[in-house]
Each structure stands twice: as structure tokens, then as C-alpha cells.
PDB file of C-alpha atoms in Angstrom:
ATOM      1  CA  UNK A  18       0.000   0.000   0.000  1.00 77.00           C
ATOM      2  CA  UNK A  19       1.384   3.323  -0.951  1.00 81.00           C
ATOM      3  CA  UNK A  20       2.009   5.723   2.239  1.00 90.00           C
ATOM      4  CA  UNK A  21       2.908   9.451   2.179  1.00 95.00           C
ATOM      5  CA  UNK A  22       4.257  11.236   5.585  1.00 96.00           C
ATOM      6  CA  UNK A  23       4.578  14.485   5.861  1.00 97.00           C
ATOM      7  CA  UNK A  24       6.080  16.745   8.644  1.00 97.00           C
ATOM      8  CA  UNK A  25       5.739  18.805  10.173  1.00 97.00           C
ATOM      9  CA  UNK A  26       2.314  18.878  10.813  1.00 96.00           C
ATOM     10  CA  UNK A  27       2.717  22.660  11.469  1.00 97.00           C
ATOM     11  CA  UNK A  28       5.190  25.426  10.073  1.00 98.00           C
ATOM     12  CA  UNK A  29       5.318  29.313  11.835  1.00 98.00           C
ATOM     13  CA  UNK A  30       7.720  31.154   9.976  1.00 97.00           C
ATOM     14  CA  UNK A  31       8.766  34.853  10.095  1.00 98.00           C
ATOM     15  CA  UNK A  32       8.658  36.422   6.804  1.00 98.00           C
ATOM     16  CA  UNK A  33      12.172  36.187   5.145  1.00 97.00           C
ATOM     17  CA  UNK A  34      13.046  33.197   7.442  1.00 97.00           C
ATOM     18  CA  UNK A  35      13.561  30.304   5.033  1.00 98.00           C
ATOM     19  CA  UNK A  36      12.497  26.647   5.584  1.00 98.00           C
ATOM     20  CA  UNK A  37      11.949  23.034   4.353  1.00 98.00           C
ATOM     21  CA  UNK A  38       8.741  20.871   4.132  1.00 98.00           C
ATOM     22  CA  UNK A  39       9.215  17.005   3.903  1.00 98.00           C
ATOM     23  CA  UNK A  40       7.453  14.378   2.425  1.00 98.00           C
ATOM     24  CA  UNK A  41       8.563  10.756   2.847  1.00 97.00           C
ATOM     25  CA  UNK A  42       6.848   8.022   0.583  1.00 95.00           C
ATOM     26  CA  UNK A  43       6.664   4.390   0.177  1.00 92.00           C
ATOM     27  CA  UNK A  44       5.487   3.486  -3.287  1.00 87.00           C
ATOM     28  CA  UNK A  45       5.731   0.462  -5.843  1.00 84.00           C
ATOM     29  CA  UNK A  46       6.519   2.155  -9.097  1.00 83.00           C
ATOM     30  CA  UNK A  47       6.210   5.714  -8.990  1.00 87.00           C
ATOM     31  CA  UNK A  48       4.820   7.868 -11.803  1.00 87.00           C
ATOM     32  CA  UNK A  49       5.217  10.921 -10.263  1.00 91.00           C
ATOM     33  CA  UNK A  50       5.241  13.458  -6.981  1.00 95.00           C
ATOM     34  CA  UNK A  51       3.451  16.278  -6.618  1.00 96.00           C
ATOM     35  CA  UNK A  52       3.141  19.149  -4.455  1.00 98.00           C
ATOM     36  CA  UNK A  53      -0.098  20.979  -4.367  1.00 97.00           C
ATOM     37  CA  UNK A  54      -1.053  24.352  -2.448  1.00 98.00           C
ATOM     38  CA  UNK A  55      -4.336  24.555  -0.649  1.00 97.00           C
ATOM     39  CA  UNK A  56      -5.937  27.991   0.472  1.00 97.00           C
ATOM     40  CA  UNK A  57      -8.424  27.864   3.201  1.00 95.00           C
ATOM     41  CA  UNK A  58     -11.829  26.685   1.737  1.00 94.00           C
ATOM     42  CA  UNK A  59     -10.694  26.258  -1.764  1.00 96.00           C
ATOM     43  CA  UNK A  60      -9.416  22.998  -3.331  1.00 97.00           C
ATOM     44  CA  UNK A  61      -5.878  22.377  -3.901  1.00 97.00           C
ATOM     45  CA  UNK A  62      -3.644  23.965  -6.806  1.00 97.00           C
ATOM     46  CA  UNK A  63      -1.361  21.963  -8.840  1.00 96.00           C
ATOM     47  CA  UNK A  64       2.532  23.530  -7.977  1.00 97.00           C
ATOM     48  CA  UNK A  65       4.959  20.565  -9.480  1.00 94.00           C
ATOM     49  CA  UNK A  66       5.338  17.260 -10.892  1.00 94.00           C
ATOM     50  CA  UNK A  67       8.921  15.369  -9.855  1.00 95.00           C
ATOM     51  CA  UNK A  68       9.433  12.209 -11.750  1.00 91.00           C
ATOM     52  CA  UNK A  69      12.972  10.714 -10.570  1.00 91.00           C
ATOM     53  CA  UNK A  70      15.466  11.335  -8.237  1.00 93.00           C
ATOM     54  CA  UNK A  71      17.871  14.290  -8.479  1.00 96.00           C
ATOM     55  CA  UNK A  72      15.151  16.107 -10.285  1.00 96.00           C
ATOM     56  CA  UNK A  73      14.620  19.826  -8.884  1.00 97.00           C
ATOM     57  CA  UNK A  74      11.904  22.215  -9.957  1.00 97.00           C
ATOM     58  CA  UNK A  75      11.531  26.230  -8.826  1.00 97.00           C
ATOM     59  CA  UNK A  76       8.769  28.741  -8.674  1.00 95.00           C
ATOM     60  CA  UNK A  77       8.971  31.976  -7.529  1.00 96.00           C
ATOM     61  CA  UNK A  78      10.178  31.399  -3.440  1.00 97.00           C
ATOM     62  CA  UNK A  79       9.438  27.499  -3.579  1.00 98.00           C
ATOM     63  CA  UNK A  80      11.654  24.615  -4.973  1.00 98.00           C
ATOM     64  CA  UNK A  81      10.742  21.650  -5.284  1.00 98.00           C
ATOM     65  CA  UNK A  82      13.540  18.059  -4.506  1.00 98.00           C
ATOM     66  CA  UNK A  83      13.139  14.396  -4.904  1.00 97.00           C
ATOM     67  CA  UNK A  84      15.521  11.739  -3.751  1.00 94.00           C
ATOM     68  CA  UNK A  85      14.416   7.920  -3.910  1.00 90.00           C
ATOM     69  CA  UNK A  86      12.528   7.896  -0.543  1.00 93.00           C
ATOM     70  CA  UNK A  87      11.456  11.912  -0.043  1.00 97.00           C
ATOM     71  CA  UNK A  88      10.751  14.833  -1.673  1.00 98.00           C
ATOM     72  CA  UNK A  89      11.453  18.658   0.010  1.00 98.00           C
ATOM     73  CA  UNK A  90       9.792  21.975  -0.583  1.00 98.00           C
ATOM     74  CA  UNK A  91      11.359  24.717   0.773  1.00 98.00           C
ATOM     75  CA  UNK A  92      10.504  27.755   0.830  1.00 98.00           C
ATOM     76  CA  UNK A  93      13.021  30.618   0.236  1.00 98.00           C
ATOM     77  CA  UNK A  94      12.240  33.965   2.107  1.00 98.00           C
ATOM     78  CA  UNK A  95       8.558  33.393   2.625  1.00 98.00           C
ATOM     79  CA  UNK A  96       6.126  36.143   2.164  1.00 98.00           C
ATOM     80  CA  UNK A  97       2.571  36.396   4.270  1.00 98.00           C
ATOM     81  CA  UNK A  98       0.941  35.517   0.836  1.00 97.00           C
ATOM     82  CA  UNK A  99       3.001  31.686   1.151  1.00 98.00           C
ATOM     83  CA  UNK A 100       1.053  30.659   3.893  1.00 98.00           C
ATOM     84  CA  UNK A 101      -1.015  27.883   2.873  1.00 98.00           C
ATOM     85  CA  UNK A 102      -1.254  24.264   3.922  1.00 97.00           C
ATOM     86  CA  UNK A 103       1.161  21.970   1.297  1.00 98.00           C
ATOM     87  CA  UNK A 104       0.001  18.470  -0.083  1.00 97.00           C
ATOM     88  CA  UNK A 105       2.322  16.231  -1.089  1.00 97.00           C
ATOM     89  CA  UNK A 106       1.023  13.237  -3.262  1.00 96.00           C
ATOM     90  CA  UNK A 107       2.269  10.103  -4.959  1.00 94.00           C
ATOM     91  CA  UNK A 108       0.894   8.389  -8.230  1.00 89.00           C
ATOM     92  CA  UNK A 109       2.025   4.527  -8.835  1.00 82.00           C
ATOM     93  CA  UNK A 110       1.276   3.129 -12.499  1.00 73.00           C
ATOM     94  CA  UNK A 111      -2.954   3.043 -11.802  1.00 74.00           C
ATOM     95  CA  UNK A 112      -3.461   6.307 -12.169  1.00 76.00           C
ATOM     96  CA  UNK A 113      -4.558   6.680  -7.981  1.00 84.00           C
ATOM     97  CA  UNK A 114      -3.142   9.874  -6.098  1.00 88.00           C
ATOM     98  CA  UNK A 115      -1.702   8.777  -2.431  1.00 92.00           C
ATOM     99  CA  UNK A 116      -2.109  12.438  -0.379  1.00 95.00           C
ATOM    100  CA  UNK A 117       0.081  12.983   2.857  1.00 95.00           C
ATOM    101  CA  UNK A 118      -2.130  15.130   5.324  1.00 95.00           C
ATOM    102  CA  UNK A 119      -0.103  17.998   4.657  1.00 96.00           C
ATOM    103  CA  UNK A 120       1.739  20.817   6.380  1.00 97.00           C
ATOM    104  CA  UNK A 121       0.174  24.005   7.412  1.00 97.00           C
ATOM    105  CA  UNK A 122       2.547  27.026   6.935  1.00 98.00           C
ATOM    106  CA  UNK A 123       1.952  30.401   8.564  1.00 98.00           C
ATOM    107  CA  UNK A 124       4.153  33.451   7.849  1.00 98.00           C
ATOM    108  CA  UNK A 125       4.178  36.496   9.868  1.00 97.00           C
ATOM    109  CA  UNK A 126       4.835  40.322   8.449  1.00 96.00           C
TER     110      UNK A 126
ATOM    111  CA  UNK B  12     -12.286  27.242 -19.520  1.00 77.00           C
ATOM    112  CA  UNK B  13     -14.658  26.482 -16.601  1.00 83.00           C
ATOM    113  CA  UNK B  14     -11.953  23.968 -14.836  1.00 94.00           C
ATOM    114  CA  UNK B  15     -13.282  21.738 -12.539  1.00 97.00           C
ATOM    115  CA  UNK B  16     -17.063  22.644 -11.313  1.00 97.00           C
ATOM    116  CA  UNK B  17     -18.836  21.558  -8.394  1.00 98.00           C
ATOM    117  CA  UNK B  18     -22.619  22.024  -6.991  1.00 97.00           C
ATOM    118  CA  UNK B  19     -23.872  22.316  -4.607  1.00 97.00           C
ATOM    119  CA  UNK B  20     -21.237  24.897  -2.813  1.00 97.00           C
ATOM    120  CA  UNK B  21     -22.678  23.368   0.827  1.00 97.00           C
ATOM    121  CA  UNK B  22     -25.457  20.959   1.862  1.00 97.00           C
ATOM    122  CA  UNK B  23     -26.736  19.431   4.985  1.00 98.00           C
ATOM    123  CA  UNK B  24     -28.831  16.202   5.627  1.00 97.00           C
ATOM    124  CA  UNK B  25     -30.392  14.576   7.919  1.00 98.00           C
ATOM    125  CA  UNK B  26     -29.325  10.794   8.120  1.00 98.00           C
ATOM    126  CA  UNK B  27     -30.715   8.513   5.897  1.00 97.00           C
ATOM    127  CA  UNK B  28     -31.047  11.041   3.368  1.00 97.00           C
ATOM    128  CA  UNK B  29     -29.737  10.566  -0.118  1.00 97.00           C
ATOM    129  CA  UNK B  30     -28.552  13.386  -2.589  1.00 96.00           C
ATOM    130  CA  UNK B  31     -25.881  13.477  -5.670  1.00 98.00           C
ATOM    131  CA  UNK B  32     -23.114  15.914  -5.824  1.00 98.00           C
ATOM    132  CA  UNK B  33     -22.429  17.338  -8.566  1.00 98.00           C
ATOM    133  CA  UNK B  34     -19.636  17.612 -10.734  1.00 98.00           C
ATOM    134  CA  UNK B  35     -18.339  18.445 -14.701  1.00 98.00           C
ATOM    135  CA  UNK B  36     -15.487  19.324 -16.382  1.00 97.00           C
ATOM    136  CA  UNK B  37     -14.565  21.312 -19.456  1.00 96.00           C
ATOM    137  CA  UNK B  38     -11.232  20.289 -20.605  1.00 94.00           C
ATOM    138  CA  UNK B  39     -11.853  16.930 -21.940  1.00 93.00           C
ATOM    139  CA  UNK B  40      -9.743  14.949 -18.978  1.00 93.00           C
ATOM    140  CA  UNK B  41     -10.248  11.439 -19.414  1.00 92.00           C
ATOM    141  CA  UNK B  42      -9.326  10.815 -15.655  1.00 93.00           C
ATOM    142  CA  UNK B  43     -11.281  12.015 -13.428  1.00 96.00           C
ATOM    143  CA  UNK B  44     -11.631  11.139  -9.393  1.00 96.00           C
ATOM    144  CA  UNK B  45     -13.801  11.657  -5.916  1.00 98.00           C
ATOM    145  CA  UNK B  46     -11.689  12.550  -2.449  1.00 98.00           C
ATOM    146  CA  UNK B  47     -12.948  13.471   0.590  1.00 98.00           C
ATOM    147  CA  UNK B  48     -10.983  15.538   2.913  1.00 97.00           C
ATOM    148  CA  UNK B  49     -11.599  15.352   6.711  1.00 95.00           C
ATOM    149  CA  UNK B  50      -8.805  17.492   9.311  1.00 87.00           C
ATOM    150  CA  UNK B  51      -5.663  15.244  10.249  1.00 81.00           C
ATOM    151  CA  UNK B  52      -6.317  12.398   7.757  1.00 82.00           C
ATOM    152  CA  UNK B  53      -5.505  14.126   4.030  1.00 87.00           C
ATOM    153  CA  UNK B  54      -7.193  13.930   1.015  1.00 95.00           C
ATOM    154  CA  UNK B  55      -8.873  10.103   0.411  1.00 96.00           C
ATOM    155  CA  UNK B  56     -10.143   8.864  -2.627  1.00 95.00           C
ATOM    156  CA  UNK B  57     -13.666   7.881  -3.480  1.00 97.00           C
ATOM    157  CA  UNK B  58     -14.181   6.372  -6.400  1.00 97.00           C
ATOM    158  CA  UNK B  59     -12.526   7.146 -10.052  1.00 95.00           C
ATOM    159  CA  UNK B  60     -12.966   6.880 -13.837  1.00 95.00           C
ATOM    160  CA  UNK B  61     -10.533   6.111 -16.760  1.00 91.00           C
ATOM    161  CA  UNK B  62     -13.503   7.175 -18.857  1.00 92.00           C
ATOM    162  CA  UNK B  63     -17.036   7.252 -20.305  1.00 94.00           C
ATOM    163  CA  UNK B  64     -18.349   4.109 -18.876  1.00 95.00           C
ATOM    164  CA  UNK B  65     -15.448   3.124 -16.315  1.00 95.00           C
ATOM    165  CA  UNK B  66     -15.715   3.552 -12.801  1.00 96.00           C
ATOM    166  CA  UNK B  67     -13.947   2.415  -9.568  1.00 95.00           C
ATOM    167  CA  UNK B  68     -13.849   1.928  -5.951  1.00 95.00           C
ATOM    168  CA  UNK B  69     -10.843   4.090  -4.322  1.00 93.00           C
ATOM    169  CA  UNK B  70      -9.893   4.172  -0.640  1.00 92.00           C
ATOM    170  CA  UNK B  71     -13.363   4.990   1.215  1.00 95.00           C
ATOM    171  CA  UNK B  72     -15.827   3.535  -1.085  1.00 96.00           C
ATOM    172  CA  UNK B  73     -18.596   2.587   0.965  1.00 96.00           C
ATOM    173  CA  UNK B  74     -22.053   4.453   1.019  1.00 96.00           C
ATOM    174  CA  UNK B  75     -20.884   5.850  -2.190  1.00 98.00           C
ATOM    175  CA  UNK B  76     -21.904   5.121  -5.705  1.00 97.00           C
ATOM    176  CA  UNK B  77     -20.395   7.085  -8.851  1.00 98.00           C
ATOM    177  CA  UNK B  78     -21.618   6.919 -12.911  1.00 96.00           C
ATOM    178  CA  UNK B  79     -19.669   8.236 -15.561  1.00 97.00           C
ATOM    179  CA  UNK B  80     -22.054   8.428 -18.906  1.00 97.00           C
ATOM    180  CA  UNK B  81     -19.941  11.309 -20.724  1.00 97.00           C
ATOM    181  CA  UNK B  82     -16.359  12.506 -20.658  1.00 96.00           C
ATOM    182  CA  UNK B  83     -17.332  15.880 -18.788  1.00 97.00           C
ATOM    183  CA  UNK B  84     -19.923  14.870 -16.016  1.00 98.00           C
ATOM    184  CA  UNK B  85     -18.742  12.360 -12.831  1.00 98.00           C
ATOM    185  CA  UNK B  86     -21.531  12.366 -10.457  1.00 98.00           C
ATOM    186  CA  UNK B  87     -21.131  11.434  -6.616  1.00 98.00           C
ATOM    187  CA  UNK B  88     -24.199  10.101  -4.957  1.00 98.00           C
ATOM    188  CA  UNK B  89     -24.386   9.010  -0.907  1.00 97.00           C
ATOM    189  CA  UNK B  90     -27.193   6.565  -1.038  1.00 92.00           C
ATOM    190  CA  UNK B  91     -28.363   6.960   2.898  1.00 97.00           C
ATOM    191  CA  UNK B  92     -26.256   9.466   4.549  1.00 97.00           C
ATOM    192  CA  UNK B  93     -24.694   8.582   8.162  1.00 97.00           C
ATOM    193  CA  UNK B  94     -22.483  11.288  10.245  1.00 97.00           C
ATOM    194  CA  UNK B  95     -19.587  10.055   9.078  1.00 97.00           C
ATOM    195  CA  UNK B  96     -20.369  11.302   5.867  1.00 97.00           C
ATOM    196  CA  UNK B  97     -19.770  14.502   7.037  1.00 97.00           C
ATOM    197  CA  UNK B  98     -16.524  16.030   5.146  1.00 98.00           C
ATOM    198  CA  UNK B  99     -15.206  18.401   2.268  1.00 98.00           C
ATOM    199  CA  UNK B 100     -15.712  16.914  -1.183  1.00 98.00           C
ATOM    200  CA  UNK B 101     -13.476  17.324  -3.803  1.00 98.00           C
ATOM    201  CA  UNK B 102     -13.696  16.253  -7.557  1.00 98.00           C
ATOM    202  CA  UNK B 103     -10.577  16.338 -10.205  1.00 97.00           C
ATOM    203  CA  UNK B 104      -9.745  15.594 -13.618  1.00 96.00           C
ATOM    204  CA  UNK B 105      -6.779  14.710 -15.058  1.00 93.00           C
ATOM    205  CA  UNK B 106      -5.081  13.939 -18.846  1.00 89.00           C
ATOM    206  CA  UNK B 107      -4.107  10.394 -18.996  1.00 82.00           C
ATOM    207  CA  UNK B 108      -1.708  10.403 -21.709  1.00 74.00           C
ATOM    208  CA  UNK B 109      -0.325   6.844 -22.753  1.00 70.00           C
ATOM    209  CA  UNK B 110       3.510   7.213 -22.087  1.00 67.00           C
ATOM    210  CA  UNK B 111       4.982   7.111 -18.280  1.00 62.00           C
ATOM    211  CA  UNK B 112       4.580  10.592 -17.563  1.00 66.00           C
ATOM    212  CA  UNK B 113       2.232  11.698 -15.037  1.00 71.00           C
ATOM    213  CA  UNK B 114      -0.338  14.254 -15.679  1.00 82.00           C
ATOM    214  CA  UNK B 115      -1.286  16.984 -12.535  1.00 88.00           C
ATOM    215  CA  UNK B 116      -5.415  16.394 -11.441  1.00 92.00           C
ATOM    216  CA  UNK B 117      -7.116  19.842 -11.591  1.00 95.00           C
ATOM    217  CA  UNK B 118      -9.093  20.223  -8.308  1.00 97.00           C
ATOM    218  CA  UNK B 119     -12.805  21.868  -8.131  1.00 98.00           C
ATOM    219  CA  UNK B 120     -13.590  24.277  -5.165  1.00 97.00           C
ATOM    220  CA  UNK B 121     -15.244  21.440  -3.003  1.00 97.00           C
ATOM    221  CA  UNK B 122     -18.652  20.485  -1.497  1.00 98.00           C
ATOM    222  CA  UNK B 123     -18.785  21.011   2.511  1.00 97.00           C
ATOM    223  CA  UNK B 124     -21.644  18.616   3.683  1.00 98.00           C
ATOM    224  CA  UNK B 125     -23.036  18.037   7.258  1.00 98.00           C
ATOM    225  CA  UNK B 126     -25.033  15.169   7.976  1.00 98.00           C
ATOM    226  CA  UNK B 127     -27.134  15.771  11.122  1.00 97.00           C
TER     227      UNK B 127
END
């Protein structure tokens, strides 16, 4: 069965203070990772797609790392507008997203 | 491009009550997928479709049944709501493709429902 962790469960963060979000995963087969950015009461919003290890991909303050057993987001000088709660997800060959339970990241002005 | 729609917005029942939630897309996704979302435990999948005419069971199946009779339209219907029941709703679509590539699942804005 495939199993995403993700930690912490929690991120404060003063604006410009720069940090890492982890997600650990089990998988057999792996399609792809993704990281997806959920504002309160709206659904999520696709950010990236990782496919194999070493891979790295950037927007704006957030980057995006996969190694064979997690995958990082960190965020680079964080603005208030970055807080959000981050879902990390894993797809094996049938198609079926596995969602962590995500971390909820707060940055104060 | 609509996206990903959903209706109703919010909804509560009583228990026992049945109702279908709603939802289409416009961008011709031949994936598409049911998750509910309760706090602590992460998105968890419903049911799902491959296309017209394919459906099946995800993680939390039971006391759900889904249809998929066109490409656009995946409806969600709770046959005799229970408490439980009570969550956030989302639907997504996705592009298949046929290589090994995966394709990012376009959320909708989500149905809260309270069963009472």
C-alpha cells in the first residue's frame, strides 16, 4: 500500500526566514510526486510534478527536490501571501493519487 | 475554460437522506476522481474513472456510488447518509496520456456537507 508522511504537521515562519517541508513516501513504481497548495476553503492547486530522483523544480520562493525515498519543498524567504497548507502526493502506475495530510505554513509580516 | 465545477457549494442532511453531488469538467480529462478531505487524515479517494463508462472503488468507497455516462460529467451520490459522511468533497480531472509521464489532477472548489 502506498504511504505518504509528511512533517511537520505545522510550520510558523517569520517572513524572510527560510524553511523546508518534507514528504517521505513508500510506493511500488512511482509515476510521479506532486506538491499541491491549498488555500483555506478552496481545493488544492497543482505547484509541481517530480518524476525521478535528483530532479529539482523552482517557482517563484518554492523549490521543489526528490531523492528515492522523499521529496522537500522549501521555501526561500517566505512572504505572508506563502502561507497555505502543502500536499504532497504520490501516483504509482494506476493512475490513484496517495495524499500525505499535509503541512500548514503560517508566515508572519 | 470552466476547470473543474462543483454544486452544490454546501449541503446538509439529515441521516438517511440521499442526494448526488455534482460535478463536470470542461477540458476533456479522461481521468477524473472523488476525495474526501476530513482534518488530520488528508485527502482520500472515493471512487474514479478512466472514462465514459469506467468507474472504480478508491480508498473509502462505501455508502458511495459514482456513474460516468460522458467525458465531462462524474456524479457522486451518498445513497443513505450517516455522520460520518460529514466532510469536504473534492472532484478532479486529469489527462491520462499513454507514455509514463504523469499528468497533474485539476481540483474543483469542493462540497462542505453536514449530515445531522
Amino acid at each position: 500500500e502506498d504511504q505518504v508522511t509528511q512533517s511537520p504537521e505545522a510550520l510558523r515562519l517569520q517572513e524572510g526566514e527560510s524553511s523546508s517541508l518534507n514528504c517521505s513516501y513508500t510506493v511500488s513504481g512511482l509515476r510521479g510526486l506532486f506538491w499541491y497548495r491549498q488555500d483555506p476553503g478552496k481545493g488544492p492547486e497543482f505547484l509541481f510534478t517530480l518524476y525521478s530522483a535528483g530532479e529539482e523544480k523552482e517557482k517563484e520562493r518554492l523549490k521543489a527536490t526528490l531523492t528515492k525515498k522523499e521529496s522537500f519543498l522549501h521555501i526561500t524567504a517566505p512572504k505572508p501571501e506563502d502561507s497555505a497548507t502543502y500536499l504532497c502526493a504520490v501516483q504509482a502506475g494506476d493512475y490513484k493519487l496517495s495524499f500525505g495530510a499535509g503541512t500548514t505554513v503560517t508566515v508572519r509580516a | 475554460n470552466a476547470g473543474v465545477t462543483q454544486t452544490p457549494k454546501f449541503q446538509v442532511l439529515k441521516t438517511g437522506q440521499s442526494m448526488t453531488l455534482q460535478c463536470a469538467q470542461d477540458m476533456n480529462h479522461e481521468y477524473m476522481s472523488w476525495y474526501r478531505q476530513d482534518p488530520g487524515m488528508g485527502l482520500r479517494l472515493i471512487h474514479y474513472s478512466v472514462g465514459a463508462g469506467i468507474t472504480d472503488q478508491g480508498e473509502v468507497p462505501n455508502g458511495y456510488n459514482v456513474s460516468r455516462s460522458t467525458t465531462e460529467d462524474f456524479p457522486l451520490r451518498l445513497l443513505s447518509a450517516a455522520p460520518s459522511q460529514t466532510s469536504v468533497y473534492f472532484c478532479a480531472s486529469s489527462y491520462m496520456g499513454q507514455g509514463e509521464f504523469s499528468y497533474e489532477q485539476y481540483f474543483g472548489p469542493g462540497t462542505r456537507l453536514t449530515v445531522t
